[in-house]
Every structure is written in C-alpha cells, then in structure tokens.
Coordinates of C-alpha atoms in Angstrom, one line a residue:
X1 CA 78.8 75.4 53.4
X2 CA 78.9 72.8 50.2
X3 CA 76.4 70.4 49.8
X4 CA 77.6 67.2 51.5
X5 CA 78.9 69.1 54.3
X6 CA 74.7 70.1 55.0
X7 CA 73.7 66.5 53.8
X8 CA 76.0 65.1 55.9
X9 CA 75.1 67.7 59.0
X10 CA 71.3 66.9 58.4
X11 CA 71.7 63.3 58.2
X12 CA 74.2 63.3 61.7
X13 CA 71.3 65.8 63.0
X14 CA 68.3 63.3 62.2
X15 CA 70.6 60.7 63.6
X16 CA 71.4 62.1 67.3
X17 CA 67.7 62.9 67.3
X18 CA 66.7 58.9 66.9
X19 CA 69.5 57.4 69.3
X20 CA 68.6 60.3 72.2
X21 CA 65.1 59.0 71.7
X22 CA 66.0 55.9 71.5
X23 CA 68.6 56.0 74.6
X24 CA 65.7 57.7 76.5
X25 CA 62.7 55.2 75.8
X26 CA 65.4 52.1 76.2
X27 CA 66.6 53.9 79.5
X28 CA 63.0 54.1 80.8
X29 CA 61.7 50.8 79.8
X30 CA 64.8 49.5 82.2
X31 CA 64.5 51.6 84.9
X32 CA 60.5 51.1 85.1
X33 CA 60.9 47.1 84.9
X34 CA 64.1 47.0 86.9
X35 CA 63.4 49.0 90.2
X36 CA 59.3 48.5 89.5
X37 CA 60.0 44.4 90.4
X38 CA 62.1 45.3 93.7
X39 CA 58.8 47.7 94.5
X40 CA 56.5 44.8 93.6
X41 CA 58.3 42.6 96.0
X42 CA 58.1 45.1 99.0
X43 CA 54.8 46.2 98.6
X44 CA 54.0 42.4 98.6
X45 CA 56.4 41.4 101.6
X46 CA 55.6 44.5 104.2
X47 CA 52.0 43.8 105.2
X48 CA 52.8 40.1 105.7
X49 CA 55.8 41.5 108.1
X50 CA 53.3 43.6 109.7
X51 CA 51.2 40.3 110.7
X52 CA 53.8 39.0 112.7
X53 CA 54.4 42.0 114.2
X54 CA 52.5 42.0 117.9
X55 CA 51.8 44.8 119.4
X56 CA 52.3 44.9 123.5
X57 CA 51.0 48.2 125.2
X58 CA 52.3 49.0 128.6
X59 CA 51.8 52.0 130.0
X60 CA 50.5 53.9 127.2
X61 CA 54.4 52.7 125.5
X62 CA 54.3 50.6 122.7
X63 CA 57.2 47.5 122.6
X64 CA 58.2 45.2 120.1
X65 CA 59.2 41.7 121.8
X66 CA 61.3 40.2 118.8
X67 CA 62.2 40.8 114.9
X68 CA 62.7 37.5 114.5
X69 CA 60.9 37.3 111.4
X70 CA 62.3 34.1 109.6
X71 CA 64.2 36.6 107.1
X72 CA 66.5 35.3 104.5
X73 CA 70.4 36.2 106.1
X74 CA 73.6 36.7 103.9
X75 CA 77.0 37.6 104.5
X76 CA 77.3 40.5 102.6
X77 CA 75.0 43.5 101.6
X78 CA 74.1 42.0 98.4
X79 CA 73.1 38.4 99.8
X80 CA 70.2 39.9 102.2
X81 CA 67.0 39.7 100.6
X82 CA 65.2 42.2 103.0
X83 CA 66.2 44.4 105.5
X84 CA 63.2 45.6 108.3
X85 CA 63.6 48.2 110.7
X86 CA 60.8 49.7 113.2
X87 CA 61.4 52.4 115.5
X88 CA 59.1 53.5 118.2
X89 CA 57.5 56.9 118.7
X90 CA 56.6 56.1 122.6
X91 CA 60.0 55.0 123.7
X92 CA 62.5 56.3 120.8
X93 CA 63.8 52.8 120.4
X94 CA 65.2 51.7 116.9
X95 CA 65.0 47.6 116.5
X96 CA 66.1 45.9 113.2
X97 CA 67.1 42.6 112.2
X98 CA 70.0 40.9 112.6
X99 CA 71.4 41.5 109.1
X100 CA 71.1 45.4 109.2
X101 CA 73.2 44.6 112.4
X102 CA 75.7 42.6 111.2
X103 CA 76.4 46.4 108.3
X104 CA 75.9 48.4 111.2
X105 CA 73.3 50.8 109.2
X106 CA 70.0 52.0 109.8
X107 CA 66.8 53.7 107.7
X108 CA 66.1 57.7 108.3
X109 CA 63.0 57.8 109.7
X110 CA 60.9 60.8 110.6
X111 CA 60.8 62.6 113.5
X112 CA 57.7 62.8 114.3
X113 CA 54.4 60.0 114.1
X114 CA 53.0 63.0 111.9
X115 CA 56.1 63.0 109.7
X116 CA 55.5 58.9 109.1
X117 CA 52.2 59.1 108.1
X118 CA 53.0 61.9 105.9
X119 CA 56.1 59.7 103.8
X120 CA 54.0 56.4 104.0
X121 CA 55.1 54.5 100.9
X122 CA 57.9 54.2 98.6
X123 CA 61.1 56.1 98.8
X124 CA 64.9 55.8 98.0
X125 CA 67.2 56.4 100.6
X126 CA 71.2 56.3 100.6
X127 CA 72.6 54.9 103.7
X128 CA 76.6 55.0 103.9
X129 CA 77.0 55.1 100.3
X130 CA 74.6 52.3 99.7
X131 CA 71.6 52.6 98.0
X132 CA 67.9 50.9 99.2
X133 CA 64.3 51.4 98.6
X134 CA 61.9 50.9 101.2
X135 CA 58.3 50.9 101.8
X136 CA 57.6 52.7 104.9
X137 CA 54.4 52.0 106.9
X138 CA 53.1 53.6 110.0
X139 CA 52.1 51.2 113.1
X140 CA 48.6 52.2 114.7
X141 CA 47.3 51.4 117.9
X142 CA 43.6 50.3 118.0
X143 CA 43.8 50.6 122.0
X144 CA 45.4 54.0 121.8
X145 CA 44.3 55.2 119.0
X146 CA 48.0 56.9 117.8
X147 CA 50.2 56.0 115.4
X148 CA 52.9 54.6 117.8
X149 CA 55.9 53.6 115.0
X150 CA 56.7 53.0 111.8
X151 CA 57.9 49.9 109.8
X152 CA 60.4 49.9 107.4
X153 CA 60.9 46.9 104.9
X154 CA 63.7 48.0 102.3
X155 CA 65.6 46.3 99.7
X156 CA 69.6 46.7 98.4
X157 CA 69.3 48.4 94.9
X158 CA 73.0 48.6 94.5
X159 CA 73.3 46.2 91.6
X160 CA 70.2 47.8 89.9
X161 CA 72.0 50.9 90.1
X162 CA 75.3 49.7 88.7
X163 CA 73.0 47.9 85.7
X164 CA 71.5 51.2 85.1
X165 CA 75.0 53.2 85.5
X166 CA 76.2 50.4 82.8
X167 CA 73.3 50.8 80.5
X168 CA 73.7 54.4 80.7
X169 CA 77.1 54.8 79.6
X170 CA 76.3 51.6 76.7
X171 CA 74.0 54.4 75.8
X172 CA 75.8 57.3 75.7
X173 CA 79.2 56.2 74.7
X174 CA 77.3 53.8 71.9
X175 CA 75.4 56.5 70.4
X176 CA 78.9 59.5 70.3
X177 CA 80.8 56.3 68.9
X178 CA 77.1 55.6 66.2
X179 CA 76.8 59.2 65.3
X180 CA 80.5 59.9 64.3
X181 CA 80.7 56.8 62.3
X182 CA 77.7 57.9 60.8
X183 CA 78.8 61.0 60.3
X184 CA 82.1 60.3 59.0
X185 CA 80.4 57.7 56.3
X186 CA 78.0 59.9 55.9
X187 CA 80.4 62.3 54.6
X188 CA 82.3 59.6 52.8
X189 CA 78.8 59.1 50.8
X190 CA 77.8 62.5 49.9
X191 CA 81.1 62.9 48.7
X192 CA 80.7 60.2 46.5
X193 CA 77.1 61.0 45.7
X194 CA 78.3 64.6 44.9
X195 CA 81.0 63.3 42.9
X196 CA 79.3 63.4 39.6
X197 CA 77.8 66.7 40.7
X198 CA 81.2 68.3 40.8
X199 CA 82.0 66.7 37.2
X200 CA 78.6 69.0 36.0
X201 CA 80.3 72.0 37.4
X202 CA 83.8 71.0 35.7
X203 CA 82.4 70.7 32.7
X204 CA 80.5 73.7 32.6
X205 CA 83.5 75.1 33.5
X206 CA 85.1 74.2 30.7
X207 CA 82.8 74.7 28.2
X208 CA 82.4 78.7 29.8
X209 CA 86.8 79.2 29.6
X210 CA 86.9 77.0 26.5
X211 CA 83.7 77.5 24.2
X212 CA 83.9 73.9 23.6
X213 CA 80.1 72.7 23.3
X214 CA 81.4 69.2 22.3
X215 CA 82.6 68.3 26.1
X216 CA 80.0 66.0 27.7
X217 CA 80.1 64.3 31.1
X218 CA 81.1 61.0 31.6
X219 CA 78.8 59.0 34.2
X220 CA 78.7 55.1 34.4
X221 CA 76.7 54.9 37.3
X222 CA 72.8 53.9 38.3
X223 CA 70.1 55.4 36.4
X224 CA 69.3 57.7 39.5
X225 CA 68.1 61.1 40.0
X226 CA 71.9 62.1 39.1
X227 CA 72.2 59.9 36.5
X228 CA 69.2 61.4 34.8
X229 CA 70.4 64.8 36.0
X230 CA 73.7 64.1 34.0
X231 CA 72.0 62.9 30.7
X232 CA 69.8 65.5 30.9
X233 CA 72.4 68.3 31.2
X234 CA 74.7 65.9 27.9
X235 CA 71.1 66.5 26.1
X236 CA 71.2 69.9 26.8
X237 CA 74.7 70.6 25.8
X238 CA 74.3 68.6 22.6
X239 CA 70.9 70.9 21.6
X240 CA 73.1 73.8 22.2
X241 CA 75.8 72.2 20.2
X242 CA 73.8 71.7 17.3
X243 CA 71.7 75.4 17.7
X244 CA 75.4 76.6 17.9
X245 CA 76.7 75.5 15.0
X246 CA 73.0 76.1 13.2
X247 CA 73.1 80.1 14.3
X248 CA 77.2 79.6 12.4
X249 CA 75.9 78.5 9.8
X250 CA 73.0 81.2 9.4
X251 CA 75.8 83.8 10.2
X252 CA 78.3 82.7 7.5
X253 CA 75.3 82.2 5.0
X254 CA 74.5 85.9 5.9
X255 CA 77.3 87.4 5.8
X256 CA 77.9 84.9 2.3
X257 CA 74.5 86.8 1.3
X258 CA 75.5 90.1 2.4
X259 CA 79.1 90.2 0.5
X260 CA 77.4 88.0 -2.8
X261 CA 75.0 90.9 -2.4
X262 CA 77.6 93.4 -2.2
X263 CA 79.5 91.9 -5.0
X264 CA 76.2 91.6 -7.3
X265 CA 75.0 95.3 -7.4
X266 CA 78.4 96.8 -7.5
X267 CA 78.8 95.4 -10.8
X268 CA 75.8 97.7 -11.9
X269 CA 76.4 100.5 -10.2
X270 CA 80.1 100.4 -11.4
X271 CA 78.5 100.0 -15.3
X272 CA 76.3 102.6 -14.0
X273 CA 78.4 105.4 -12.9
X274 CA 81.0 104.7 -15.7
X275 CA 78.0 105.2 -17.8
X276 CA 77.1 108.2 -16.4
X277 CA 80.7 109.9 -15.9
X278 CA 81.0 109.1 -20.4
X279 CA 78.0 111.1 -21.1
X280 CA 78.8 113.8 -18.9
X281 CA 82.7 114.0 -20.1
X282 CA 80.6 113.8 -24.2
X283 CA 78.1 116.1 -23.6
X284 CA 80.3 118.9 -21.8
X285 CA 83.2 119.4 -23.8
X286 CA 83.6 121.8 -26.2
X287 CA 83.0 120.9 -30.4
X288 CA 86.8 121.7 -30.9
X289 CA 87.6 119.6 -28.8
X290 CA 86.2 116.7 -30.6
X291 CA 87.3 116.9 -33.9
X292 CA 87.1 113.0 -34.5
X293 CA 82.8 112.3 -33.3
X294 CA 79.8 114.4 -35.3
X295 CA 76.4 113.9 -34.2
X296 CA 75.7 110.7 -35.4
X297 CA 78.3 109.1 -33.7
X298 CA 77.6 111.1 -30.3
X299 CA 74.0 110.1 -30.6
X300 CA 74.8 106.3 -30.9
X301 CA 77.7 106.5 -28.2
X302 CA 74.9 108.3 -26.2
X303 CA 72.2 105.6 -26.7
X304 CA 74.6 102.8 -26.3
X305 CA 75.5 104.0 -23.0
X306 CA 71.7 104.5 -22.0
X307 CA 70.5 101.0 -22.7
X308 CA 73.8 99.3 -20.7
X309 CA 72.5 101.9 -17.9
X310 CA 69.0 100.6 -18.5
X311 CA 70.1 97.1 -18.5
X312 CA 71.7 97.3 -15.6
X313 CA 69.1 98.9 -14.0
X314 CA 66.5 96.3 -14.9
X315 CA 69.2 94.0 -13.4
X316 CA 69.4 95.7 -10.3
X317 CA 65.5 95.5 -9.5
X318 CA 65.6 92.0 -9.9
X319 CA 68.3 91.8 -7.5
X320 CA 66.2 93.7 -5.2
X321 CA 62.8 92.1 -5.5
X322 CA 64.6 88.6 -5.5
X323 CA 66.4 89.8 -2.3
X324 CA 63.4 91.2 -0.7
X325 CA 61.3 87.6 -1.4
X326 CA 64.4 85.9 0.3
X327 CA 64.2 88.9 3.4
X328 CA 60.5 88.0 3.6
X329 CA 61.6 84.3 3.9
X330 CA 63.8 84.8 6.7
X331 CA 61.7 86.7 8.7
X332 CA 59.0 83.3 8.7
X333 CA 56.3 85.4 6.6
X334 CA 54.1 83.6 4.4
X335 CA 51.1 84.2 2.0
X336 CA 47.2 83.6 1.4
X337 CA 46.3 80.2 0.3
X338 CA 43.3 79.8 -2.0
X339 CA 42.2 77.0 -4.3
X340 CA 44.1 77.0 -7.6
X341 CA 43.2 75.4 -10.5
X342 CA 45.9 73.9 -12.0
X343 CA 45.3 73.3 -15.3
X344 CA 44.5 76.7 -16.2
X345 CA 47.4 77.8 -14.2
X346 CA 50.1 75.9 -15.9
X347 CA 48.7 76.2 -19.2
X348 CA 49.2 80.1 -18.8
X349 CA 52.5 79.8 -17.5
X350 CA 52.9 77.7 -20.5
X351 CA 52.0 80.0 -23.4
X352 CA 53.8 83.2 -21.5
X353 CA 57.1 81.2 -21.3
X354 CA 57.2 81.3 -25.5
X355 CA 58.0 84.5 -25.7
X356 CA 60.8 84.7 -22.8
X357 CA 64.1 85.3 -24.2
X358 CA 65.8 81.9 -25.7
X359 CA 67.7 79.8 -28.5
X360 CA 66.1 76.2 -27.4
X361 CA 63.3 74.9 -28.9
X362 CA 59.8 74.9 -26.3
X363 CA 58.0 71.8 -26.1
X364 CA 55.0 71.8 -24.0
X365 CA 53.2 68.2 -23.1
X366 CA 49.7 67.9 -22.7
X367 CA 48.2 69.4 -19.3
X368 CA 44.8 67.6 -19.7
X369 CA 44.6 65.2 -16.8
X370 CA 45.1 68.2 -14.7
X371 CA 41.5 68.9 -15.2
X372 CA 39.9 69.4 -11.8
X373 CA 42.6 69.4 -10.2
X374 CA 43.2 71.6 -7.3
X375 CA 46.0 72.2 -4.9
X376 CA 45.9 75.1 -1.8
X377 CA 48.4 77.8 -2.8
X378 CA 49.2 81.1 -4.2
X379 CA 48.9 81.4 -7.7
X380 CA 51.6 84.1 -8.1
X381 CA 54.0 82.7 -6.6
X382 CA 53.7 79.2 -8.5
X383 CA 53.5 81.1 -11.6
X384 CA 57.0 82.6 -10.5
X385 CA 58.4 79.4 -9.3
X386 CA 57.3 77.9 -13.0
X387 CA 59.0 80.8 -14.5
X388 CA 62.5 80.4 -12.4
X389 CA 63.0 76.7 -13.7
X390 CA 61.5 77.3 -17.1
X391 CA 64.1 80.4 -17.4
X392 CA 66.8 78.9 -15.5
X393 CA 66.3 75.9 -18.5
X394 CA 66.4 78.4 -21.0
X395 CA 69.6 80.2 -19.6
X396 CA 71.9 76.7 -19.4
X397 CA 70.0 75.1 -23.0
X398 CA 72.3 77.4 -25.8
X399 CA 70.8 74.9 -28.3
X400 CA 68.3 71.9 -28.3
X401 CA 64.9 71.6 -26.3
X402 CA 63.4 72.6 -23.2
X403 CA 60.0 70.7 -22.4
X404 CA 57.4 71.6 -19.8
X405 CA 54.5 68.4 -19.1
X406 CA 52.8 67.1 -15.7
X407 CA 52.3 63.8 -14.0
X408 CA 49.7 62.3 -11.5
X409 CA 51.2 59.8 -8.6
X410 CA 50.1 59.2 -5.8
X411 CA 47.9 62.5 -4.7
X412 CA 50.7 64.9 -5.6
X413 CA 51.2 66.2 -9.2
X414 CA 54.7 66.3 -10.8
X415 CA 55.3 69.8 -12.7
X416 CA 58.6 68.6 -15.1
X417 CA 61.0 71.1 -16.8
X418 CA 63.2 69.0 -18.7
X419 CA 66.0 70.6 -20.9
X420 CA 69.1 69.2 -23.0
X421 CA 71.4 71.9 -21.8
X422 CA 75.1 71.7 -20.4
X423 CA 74.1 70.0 -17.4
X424 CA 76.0 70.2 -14.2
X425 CA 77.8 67.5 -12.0
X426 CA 76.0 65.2 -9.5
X427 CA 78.4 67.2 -6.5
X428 CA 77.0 70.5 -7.2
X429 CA 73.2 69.1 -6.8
X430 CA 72.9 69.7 -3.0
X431 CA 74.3 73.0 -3.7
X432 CA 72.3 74.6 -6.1
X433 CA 69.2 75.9 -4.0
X434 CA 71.6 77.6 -2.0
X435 CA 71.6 81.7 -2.2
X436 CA 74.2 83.1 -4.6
X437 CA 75.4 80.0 -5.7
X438 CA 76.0 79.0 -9.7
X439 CA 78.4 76.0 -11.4
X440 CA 82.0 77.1 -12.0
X441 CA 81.2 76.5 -15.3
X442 CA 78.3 78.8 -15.7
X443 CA 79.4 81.3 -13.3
X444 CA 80.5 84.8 -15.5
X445 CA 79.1 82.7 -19.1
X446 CA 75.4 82.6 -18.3
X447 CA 73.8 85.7 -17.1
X448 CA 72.3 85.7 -13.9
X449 CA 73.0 86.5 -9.7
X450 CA 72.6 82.8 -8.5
X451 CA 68.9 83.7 -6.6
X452 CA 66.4 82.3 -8.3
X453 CA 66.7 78.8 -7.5
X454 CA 66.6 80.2 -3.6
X455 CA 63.4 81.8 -4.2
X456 CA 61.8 78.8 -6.3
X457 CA 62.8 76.3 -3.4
X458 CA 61.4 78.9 -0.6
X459 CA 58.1 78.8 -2.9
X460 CA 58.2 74.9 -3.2
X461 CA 58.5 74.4 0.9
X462 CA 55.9 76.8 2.0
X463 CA 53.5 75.1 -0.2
X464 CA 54.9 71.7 1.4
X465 CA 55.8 70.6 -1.6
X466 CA 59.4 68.7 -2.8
X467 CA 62.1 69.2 -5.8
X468 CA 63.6 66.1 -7.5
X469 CA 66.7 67.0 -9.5
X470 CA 68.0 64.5 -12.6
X471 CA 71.0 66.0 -14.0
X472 CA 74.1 64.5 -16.4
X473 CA 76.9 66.7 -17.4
X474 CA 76.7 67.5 -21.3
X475 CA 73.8 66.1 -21.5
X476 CA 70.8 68.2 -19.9
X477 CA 69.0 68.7 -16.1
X478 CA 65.3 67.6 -15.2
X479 CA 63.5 69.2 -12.2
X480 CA 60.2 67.9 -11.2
X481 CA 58.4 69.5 -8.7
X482 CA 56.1 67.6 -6.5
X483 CA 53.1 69.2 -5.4
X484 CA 50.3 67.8 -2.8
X485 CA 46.7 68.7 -4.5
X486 CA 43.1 68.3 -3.6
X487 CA 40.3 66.9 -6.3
X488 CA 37.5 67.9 -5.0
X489 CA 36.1 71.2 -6.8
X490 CA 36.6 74.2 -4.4
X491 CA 33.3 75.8 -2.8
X492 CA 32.3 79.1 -4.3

C-alpha cells in the first residue's frame, strides 16, 4: 500500500473514531434530556394523582368511585397530556380515564400485588404500537394493611421517539456522508502532498538510468517539511555533482600521470637498452670482423655509451624520487615541523645554488633582515623547494641573470627568484604547477620531466604558504613565495 493510500486510511480511521464518539455522546445528551423531562413530569404529577385518589373499603374490597381527575383531554394520542390507569387487586377491575377510553388501550400491569411492588417506578411499555412511559405506584391500605392496586400515570413518547429515530439517522447517514468526503479529499490531498514526493523518486530515477548528476527537482511550493526535504536532496545531488566530477578529474590527472610517467622513463630505458645491446654487439664480435675500430676508438665508443647510460640513470632516480614525493602527497602524508631559522637557511641554499649547472649570471640580494626570523617548517624540504625554482630559473635563463633576495610584509616573508629567461605566456600560468606539464616552447628544448614545479607547490601548501607568479614572454618569470613566519626566538 503507497503512502497516501495509509495517510489517507489513517486520517478516514481517526475520523470515524471522532464522529462515532461524537454521534454517541450527542445521542446520549438527547436521549437523557429528552425522555429525563417526560420522567420529571410523571414523577412530579403521580403523587398529586394519588391525593385525589379516595380509598373506600367494603368488605375487605377496595373501590375507586371516580377518575375524574381534572386531566387535560385531546383528540388524538399526541394531544393527551397524561394518561392514568388503576386496577384493583381485590376485585380485578381496570378503571382509566376517559382519554385512554376514547384509544381503547390499556397499561400491562402485574399479576400479582407482589408483582406491583416489585416494578414500582419507571418503565417503558409499548401498547398497540404506541410507545409510553409510566410511573407505576402501588396503592396501600392502612385499614388492611395490603397493597390493594396499583396506579399508573404514563405519558405518549411517540414524538420523542420519532426525534430520536431522526437524530439517529442525522447521525449516522451525516457521519458515512462526512467520512467519505473526507476520505475522498483526503486522498485528493495526499496525492497532492505526495506529489513532489513522487518527483524525488523520478528524478532519482533518472539520474540511476541516465548518470546525469546535473537533474534537480523542481519545487515552487511552501517552505515545508517537503520543501526542505526537496532542497535538501538538490543539495545533495549538487555535492555529488561536484565530488563526481572532482573523483574525474583525479582519474584523468592519474591516468595523465601514469601515461606522462610511462612516457618519461621509457625514454631512459629505451637509451638504456640501446646502450646496452651496442656494447654487447662491440664487445662480442670477433677482431676480423672489425677491421675499421682499434682500441682507442672502442674504448671511447664504450665510454660514450656508459655516461648516456649513466645519464639516464641519474635521470631516472629523479623521476622516481620526484614521483615518490608526489605518491607521498596523494596519500595526505606530511612531515615534522620544527623552528627554522631562515636566514641561515636561505643563505645556504644560496651559496650551494652557485655551483648548480648554468649559463646566467647568479645575483643574490641581501638576506639580512631575515635575522631572527623564524617560520614552523621542514628545512629539507624548503631547501628543495628553493632549489626547484632556483633550477627551474636556471633551465629557462640561456643567457642574462637569475637573482635570489627576500622581503618582509605583513608577517609573511617573500622568498623571490627572479630571472630574465624566455618567459612563458600569461595562459599557461594556471597550468604550470600541474604534474607533467612544460610550455610548448620548452617542451623537448629544455631538459627536464615537467615535476618539479608539482613538488615545489605540494611543499609551499603544506607549509600554508602561497606562490605569486609575474611572467612576460621574452622577457623573464618572477616567483615569490609567501611564507607565514614567527619572530619570536624558538625555545631550546
């Protein structure tokens, strides 16, 4: 059973419950004040009708001269106010007055003066399909000592009755008639309650045939529970949306990495192995059959041969370690912080970088209000982050100057490694921290795998630092790193 079909059967169910409740308590209240004021009125007329009774006694039998009791006469059953009937137990005689005569009826009475005593009070009777309630009351003789009759004083309930029959099918035919109106817009609501329900389920449905994370649900209704239901689930789905297309990304960037990767160390390997297949094809063939190489010449061939293998080598660990730095990257793993000095630091890195490999002039700025300076970090890895731009200038600067200086701003120091290289284009910026990636221009001039900058920027963020990039085509790049730092002297 669907939702609204057990919204609507509980609402119907809570319904009937209230209008039987209701019908039974409206019911009771009009029985009890209806019939209670014709019982009020014969429990209030009887004992003055018993007054006027007078009792005559003759012979141990008990007659009653006259009923004529000043009664209020009608023509019909419904006119008569009262009706009075007493029979006698010592003679077996039935009087009543005149009106009872006029509709030919009598009360039941009991057979016996026992019998009377025992039903004293009120009761209903039905006489010929009429209804009355009468107050029955035994007649006592003081003289004899015996109940000798019993007096009846009853009232026509017949239009009570009817009321009652009326207000009982009002009731009953009201509250069928309420509950399957209710019912039926009760329906009609939950439908229309459900309705942006069943747009959930369609668009989950389409996004599970479709893969389409970009569907969302269209509600213009009431902030409700729904509503919030609906633009909770459109939160969710764009969340998943954007973690989708993140986990793409990371996918294609891995399996860029992976085929770069691929790309990068079969260039070695085939240097290698063509390397290795020359000295085995020199060094096993016969003397004959080299008439045109002596030993000199086999022994340079031979050493040329070993440094491209060493080269390539020394190439190929660098791949490695720069790959495993970015593996340890990925996997969230970070380093020991300690205080670092960073005067001393920089000033090393400095002196070190003059004898790296390079056709541009070093210039090196003054370090000086560095003093006392400290920042939490790792000082190997700065020192290899320093190294990766200050190479990286060296690599793209064939002639003219690379400089290396500090500024202060602001709480963070600015590491600069300015160069007057070839530049690169302002498009290529956002691009160039990314794994594997070098300018078109550079790519197969300048040596390198397109890592480095990868590694620097992974270096940079862990210490929660920032990279500012100037660059002009032609006419040189600056990089400035922007490190947050501490001046107070660390405790020893």
């Amino acid at each position: 059973m669907s939702i609204r079909w057990r919204l609507t059967a509980w609402y119907s169910s809570i319904l009937a419950i209230v209008l039987v409740i209701f019908g039974l308590v409206t019911y009771g209240l009009v029985y009890y004040y209806t019939y209670n004021e014709v019982k009020s009125q014969l429990m209030t007329q009887a004992p003055q009708i018993n007054k006027q009774l007078r009792l005559i006694i003759k012979g141990g039998l008990f007659e009653v001269p006259n009923l004529d009791l000043g009664l209020e006469q009608g023509r019909g059953i419904d006119d008569s106010q009262l009706y009075v009937q007493i029979y006698n137990y010592t003679s077996g005689v039935t009087k009543t007055t005149q009106n009872m005569k006029d509709l030919n009826i009598t009360f039941p009475v009991p057979s016996t003066a026992a019998g009377a005593v025992q039903n004293e009070g009120i009761r209903r009777v039905n006489v010929n399909g009429d209804s009355f309630m009468i107050i029955q009351q035994p007649i006592k003789s003081e003289e004899l000592g015996l109940v000798v009759g019993l007096l009846q004083v009853g009232q026509f309930t017949g239009s009570q009755d009817r009321l009652m029959n009326r207000l009982q099918n009002v009731l009953v035919y009201g509250s069928l008639f309420a509950l399957l109106a209710a019912a039926t817009s009760g329906l009609f609501l939950a439908r229309k309650s459900m309705k942006p329900l069943v747009k959930v389920i369609e668009g989950a449905n389409q996004i599970q045939s479709s893969n389409d994370l970009s569907v969302r649900i269209e509600y213009d209704g009431p902030p409700d529970e729904i509503g919030q239901l609906i633009g909770t689930v459109n939160n969710m789905l764009g969340r998943t949306e954007v973690f989708y297309k993140e986990l793409e990304d990371a996918y294609g960037a891995q399996r860029r990495f992976v085929a770069d990767a691929s790309h990068e160390l079969r260039t070695p390997l085939t240097t290698i192995r063509g390397n290795v297949d020359f000295l085995l094809k020199m060094w096993t063939t016969e003397p004959g059959e080299r008439p045109n190489m002596d030993e000199e010449m086999i022994r340079e061939l031979s050493m040329e041969a070993l440094n491209d293998m060493a080269d390539e080598g020394k190439r190929m660990s660098r791949l490695v370690s720069d790959m495993l730095s970015l593996a340890r990257a990925d996997t969230g793993k970070t380093f020991d912080k300690t205080p670092v000095a960073l005067e001393p630091l920089v000033s090393e890195v400095a002196r070190r970088a003059q004898f790296l490999e390079r056709t541009a002039e070093w210039n090196v700025g003054d370090f000086s209000l560095l003093n006392g300076i400290y920042m939490d970090g790792s000082k190997d890895y700065l020192q290899q982050m320093l190294f990766i731009f200050i190479d990286n200038a060296f690599k793209y600067t064939p002639e003219g100057t690379v400089r290396f200086d500090a500024i202060v701003y602001q709480g963070q120091v600015g590491l600069r490694i300015s160069d007057t290289g070839i530049g690169m284009d302002k498009s290529e910026v956002p691009f160039i921290f990314d794994r594997f990636y070098r300018a078109d221009e550079s790519r197969g001039v300048t040596e390198g795998i397109g890592l480095g900058l990868s590694i620097a920027k992974w270096i940079i963020d862990e210490h929660h630092g920032s990279v500012e990039v100037v660059t002009r085509q032609g006419e040189g790049t600056t990089f400035v790193i922007w490190l947050p730092v501490s001046f107070s002297a660390p405790l020893e």
